[in-house]
PDB file of N, CA and C in Angstrom:
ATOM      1  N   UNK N   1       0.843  -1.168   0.000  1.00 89.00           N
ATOM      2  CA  UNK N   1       0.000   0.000   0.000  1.00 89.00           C
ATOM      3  C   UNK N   1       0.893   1.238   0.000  1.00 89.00           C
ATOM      4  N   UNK N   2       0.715   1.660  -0.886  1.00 95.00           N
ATOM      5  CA  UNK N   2       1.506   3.229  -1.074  1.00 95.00           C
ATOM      6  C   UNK N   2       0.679   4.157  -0.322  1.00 95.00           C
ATOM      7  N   UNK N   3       1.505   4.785   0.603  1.00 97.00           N
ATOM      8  CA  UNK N   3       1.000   6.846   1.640  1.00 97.00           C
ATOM      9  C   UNK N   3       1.616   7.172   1.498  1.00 97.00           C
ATOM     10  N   UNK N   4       0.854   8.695   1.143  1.00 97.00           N
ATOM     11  CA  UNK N   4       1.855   9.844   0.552  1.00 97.00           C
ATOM     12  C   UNK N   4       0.913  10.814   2.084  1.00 97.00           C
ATOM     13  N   UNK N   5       2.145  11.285   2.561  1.00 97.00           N
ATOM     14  CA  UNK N   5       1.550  12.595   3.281  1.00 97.00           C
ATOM     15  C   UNK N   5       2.560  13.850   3.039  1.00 97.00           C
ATOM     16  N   UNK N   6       1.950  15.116   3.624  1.00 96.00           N
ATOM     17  CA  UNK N   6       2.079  16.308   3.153  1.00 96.00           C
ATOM     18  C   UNK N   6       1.910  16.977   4.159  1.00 96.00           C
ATOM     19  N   UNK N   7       2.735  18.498   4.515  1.00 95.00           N
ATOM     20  CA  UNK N   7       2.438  19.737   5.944  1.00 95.00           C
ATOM     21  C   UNK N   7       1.463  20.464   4.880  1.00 95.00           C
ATOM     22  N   UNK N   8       0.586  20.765   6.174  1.00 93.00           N
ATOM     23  CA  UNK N   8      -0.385  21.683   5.224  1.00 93.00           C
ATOM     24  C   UNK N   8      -1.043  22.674   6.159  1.00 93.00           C
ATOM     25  N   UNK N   9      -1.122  23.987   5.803  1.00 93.00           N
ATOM     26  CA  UNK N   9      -2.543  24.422   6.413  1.00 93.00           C
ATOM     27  C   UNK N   9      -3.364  24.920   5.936  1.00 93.00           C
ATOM     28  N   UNK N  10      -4.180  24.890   4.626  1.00 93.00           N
ATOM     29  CA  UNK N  10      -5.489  24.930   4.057  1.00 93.00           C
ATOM     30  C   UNK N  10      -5.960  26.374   4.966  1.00 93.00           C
ATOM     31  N   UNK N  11      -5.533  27.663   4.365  1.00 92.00           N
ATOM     32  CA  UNK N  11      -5.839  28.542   4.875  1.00 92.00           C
ATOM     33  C   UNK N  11      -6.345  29.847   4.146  1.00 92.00           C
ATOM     34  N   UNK N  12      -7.035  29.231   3.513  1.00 90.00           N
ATOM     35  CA  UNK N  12      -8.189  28.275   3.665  1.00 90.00           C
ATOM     36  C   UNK N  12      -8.274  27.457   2.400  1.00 90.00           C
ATOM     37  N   UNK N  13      -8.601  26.250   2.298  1.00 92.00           N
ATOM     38  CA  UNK N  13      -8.125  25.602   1.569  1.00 92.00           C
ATOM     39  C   UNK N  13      -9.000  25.999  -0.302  1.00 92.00           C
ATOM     40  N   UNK N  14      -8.417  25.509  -1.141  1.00 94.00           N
ATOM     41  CA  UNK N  14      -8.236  26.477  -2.608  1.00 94.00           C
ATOM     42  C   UNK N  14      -8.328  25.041  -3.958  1.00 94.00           C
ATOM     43  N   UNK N  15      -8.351  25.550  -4.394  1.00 95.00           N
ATOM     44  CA  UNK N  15      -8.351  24.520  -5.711  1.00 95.00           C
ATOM     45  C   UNK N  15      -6.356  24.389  -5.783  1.00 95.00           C
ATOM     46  N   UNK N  16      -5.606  24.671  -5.586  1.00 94.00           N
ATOM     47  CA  UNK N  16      -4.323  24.459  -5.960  1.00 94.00           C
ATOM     48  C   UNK N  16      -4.068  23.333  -4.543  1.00 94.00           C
ATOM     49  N   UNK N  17      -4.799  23.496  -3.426  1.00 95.00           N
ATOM     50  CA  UNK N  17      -4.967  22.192  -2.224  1.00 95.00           C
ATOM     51  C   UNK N  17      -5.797  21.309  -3.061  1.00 95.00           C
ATOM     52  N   UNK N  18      -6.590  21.401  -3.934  1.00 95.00           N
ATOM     53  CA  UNK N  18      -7.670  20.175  -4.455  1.00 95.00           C
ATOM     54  C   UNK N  18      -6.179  19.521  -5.470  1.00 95.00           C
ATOM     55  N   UNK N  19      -5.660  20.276  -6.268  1.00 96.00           N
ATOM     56  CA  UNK N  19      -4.992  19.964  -7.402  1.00 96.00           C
ATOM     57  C   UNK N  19      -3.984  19.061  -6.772  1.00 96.00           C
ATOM     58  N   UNK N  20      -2.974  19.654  -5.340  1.00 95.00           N
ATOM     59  CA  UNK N  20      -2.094  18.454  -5.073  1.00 95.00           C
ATOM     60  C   UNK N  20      -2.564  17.410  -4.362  1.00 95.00           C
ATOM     61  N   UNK N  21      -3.767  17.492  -3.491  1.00 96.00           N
ATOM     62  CA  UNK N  21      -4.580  16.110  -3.322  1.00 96.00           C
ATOM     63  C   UNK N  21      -4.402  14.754  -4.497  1.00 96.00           C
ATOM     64  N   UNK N  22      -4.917  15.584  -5.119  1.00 96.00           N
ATOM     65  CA  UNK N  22      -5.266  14.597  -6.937  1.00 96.00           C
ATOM     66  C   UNK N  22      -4.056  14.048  -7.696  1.00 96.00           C
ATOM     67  N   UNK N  23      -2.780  15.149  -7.448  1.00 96.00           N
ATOM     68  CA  UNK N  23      -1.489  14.753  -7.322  1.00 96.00           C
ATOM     69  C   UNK N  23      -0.868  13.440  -6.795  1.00 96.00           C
ATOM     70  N   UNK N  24      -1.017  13.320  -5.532  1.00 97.00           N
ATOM     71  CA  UNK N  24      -0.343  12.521  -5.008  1.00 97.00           C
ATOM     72  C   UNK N  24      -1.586  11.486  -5.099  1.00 97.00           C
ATOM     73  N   UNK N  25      -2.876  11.839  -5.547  1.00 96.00           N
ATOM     74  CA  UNK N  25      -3.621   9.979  -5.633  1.00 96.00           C
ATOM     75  C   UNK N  25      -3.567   9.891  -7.377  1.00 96.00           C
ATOM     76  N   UNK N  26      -3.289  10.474  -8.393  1.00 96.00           N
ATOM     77  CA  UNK N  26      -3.613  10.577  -9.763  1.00 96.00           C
ATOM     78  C   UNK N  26      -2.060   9.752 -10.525  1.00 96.00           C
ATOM     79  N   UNK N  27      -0.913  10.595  -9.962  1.00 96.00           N
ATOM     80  CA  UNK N  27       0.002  10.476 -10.579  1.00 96.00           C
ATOM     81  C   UNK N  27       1.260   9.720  -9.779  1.00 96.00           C
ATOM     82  N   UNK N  28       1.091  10.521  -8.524  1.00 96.00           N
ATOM     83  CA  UNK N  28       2.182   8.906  -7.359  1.00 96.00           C
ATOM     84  C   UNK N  28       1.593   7.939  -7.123  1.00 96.00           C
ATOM     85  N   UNK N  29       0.583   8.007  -7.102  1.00 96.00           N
ATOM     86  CA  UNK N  29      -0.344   6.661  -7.273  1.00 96.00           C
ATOM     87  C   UNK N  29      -0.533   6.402  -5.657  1.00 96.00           C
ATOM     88  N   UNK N  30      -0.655   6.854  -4.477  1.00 97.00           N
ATOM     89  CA  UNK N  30      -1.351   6.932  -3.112  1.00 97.00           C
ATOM     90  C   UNK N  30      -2.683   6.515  -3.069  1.00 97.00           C
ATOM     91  N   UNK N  31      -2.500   5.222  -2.282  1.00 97.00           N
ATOM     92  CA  UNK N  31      -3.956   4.990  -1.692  1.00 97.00           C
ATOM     93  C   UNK N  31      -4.651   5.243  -0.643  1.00 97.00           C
ATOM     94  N   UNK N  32      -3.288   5.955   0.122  1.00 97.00           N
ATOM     95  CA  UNK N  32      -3.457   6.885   1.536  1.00 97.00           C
ATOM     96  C   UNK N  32      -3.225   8.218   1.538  1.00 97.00           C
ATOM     97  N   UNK N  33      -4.005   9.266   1.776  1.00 98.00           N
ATOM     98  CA  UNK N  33      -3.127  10.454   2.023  1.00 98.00           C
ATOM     99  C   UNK N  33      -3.369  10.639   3.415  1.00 98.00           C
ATOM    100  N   UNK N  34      -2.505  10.873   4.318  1.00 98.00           N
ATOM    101  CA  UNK N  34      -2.327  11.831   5.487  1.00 98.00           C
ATOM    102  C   UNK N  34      -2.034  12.881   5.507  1.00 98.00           C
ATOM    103  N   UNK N  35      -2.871  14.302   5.907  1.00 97.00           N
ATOM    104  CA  UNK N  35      -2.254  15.670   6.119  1.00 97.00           C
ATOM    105  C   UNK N  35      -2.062  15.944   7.656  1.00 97.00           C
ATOM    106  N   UNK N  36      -0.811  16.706   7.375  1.00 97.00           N
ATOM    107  CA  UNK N  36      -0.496  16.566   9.034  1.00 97.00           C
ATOM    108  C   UNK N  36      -0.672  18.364   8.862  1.00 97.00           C
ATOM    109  N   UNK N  37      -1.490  19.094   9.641  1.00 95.00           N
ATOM    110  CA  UNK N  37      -2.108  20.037   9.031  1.00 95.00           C
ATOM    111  C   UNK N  37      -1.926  21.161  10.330  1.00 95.00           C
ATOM    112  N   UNK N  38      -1.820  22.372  10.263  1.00 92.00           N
ATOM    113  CA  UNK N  38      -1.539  23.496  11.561  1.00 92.00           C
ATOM    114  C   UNK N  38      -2.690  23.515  12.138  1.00 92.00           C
ATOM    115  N   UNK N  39      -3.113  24.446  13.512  1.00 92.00           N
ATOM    116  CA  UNK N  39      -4.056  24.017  14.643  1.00 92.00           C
ATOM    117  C   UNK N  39      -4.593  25.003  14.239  1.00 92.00           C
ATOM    118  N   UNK N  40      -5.280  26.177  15.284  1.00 91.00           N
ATOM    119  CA  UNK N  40      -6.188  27.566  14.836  1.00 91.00           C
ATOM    120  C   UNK N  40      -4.754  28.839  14.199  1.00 91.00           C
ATOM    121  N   UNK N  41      -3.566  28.206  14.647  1.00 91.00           N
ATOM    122  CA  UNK N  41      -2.597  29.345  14.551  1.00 91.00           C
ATOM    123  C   UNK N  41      -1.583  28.987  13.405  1.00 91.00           C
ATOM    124  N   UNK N  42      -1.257  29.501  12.074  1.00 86.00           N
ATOM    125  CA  UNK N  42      -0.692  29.186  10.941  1.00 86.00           C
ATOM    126  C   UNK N  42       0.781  28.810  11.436  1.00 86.00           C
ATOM    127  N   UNK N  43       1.415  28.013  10.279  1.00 85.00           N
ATOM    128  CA  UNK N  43       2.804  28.091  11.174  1.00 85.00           C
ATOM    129  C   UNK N  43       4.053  29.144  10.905  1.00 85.00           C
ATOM    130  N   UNK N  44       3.557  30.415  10.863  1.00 87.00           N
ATOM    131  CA  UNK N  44       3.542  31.396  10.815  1.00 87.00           C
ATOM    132  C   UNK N  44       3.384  32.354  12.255  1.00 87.00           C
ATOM    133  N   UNK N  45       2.913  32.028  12.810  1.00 88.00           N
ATOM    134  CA  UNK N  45       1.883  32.178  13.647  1.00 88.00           C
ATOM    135  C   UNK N  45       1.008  32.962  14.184  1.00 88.00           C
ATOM    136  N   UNK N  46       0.145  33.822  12.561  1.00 90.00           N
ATOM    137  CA  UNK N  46      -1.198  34.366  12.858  1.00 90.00           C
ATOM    138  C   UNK N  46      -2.167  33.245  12.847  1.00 90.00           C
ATOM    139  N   UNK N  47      -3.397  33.665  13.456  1.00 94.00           N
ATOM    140  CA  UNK N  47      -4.177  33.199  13.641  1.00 94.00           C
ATOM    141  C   UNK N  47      -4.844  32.514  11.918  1.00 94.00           C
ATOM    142  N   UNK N  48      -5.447  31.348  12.285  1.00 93.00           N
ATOM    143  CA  UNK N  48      -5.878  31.038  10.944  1.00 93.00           C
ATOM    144  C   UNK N  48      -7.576  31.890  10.291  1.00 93.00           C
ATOM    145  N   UNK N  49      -7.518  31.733   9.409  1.00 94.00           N
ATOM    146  CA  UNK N  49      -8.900  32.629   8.822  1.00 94.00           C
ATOM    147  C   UNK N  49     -10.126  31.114   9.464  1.00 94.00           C
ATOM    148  N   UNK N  50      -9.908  30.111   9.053  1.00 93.00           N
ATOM    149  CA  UNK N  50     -10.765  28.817   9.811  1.00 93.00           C
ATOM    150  C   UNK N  50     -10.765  27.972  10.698  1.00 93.00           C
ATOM    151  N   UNK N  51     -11.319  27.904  11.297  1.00 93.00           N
ATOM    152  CA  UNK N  51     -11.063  26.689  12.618  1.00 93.00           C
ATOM    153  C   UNK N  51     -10.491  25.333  11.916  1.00 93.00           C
ATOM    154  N   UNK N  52     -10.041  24.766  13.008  1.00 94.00           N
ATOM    155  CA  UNK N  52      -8.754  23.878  12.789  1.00 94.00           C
ATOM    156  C   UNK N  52     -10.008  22.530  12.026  1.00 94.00           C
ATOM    157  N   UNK N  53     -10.891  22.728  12.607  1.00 96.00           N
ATOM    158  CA  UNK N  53     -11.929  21.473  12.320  1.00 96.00           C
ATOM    159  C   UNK N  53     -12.491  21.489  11.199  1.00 96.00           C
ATOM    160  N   UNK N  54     -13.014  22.973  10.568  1.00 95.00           N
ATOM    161  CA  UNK N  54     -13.689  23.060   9.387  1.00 95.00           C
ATOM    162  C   UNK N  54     -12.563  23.193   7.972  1.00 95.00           C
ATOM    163  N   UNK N  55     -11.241  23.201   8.464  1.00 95.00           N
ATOM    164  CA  UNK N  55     -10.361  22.895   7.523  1.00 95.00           C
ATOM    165  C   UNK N  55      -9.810  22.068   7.313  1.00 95.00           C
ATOM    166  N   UNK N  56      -9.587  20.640   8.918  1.00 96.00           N
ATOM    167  CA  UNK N  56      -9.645  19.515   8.565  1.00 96.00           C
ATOM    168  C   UNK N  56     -10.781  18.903   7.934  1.00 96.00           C
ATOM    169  N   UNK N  57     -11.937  19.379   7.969  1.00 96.00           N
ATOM    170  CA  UNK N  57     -13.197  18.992   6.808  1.00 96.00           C
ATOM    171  C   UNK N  57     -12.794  19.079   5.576  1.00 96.00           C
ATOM    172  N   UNK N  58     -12.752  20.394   5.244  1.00 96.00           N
ATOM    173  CA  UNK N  58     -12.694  20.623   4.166  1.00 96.00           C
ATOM    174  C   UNK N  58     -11.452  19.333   3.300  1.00 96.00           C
ATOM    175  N   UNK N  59     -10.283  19.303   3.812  1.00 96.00           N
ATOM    176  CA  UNK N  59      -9.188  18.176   3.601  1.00 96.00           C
ATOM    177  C   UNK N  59      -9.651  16.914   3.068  1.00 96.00           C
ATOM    178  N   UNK N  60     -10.725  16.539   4.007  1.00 97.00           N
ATOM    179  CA  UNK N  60     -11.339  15.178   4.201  1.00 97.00           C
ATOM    180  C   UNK N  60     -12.260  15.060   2.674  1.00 97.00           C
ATOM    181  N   UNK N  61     -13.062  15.841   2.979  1.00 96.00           N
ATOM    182  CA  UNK N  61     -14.063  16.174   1.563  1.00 96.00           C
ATOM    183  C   UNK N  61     -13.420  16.348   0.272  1.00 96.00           C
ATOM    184  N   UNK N  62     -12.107  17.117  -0.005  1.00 96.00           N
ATOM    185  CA  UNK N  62     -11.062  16.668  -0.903  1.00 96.00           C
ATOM    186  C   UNK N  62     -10.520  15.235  -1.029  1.00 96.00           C
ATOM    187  N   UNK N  63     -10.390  14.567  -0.214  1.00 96.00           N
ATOM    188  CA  UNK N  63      -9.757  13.490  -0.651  1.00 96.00           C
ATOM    189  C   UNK N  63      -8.835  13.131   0.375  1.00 96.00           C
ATOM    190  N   UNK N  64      -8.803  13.798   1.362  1.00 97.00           N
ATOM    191  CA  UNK N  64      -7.824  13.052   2.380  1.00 97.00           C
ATOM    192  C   UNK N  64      -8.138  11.701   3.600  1.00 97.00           C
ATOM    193  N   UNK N  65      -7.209  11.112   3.460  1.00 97.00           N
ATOM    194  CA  UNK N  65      -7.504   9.948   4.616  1.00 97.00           C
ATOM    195  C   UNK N  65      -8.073  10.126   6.034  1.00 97.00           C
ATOM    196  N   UNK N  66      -6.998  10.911   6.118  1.00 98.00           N
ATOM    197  CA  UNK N  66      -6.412  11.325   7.661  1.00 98.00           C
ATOM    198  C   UNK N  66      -5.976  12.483   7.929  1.00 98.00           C
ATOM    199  N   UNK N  67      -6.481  13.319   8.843  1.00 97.00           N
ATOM    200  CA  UNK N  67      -5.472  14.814   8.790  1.00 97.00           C
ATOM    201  C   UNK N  67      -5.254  14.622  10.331  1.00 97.00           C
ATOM    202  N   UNK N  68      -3.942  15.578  10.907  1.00 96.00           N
ATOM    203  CA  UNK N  68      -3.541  15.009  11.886  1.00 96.00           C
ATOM    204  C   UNK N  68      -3.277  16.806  12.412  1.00 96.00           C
TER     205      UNK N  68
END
């Protein structure tokens, strides 16, 4: 089983987050993705424009396995 994971923080997440989703299941060929993804605070560390939950949604609803 091929996993591909990725740092991410979907802030807020965009069609160029849909595009490397599709990436790593289209063309590396991943049957797992894990995003290991920032909390309410970017890693940057302003505050994010979305809660940590509705952007791990959003992840999920793209195509992700697991966000962490």
């Amino acid at each position: 089983m091929k996993i591909c994971a990725c740092v991410a923080e979907y802030n807020p997440f965009h069609l160029g987050h849909l595009k490397h989703i599709d990436y790593m299941k289209n063309v590396l060929g991943a049957e797992k993705i894990i995003v290991i993804m920032s909390g309410n605070f970017t890693q940057r560390g302003s505050p994010a424009i979305l809660d940590k939950f509705t952007r791990a949604k959003h992840a999920i609803l793209a195509g992700a396995d697991l966000v962490l």
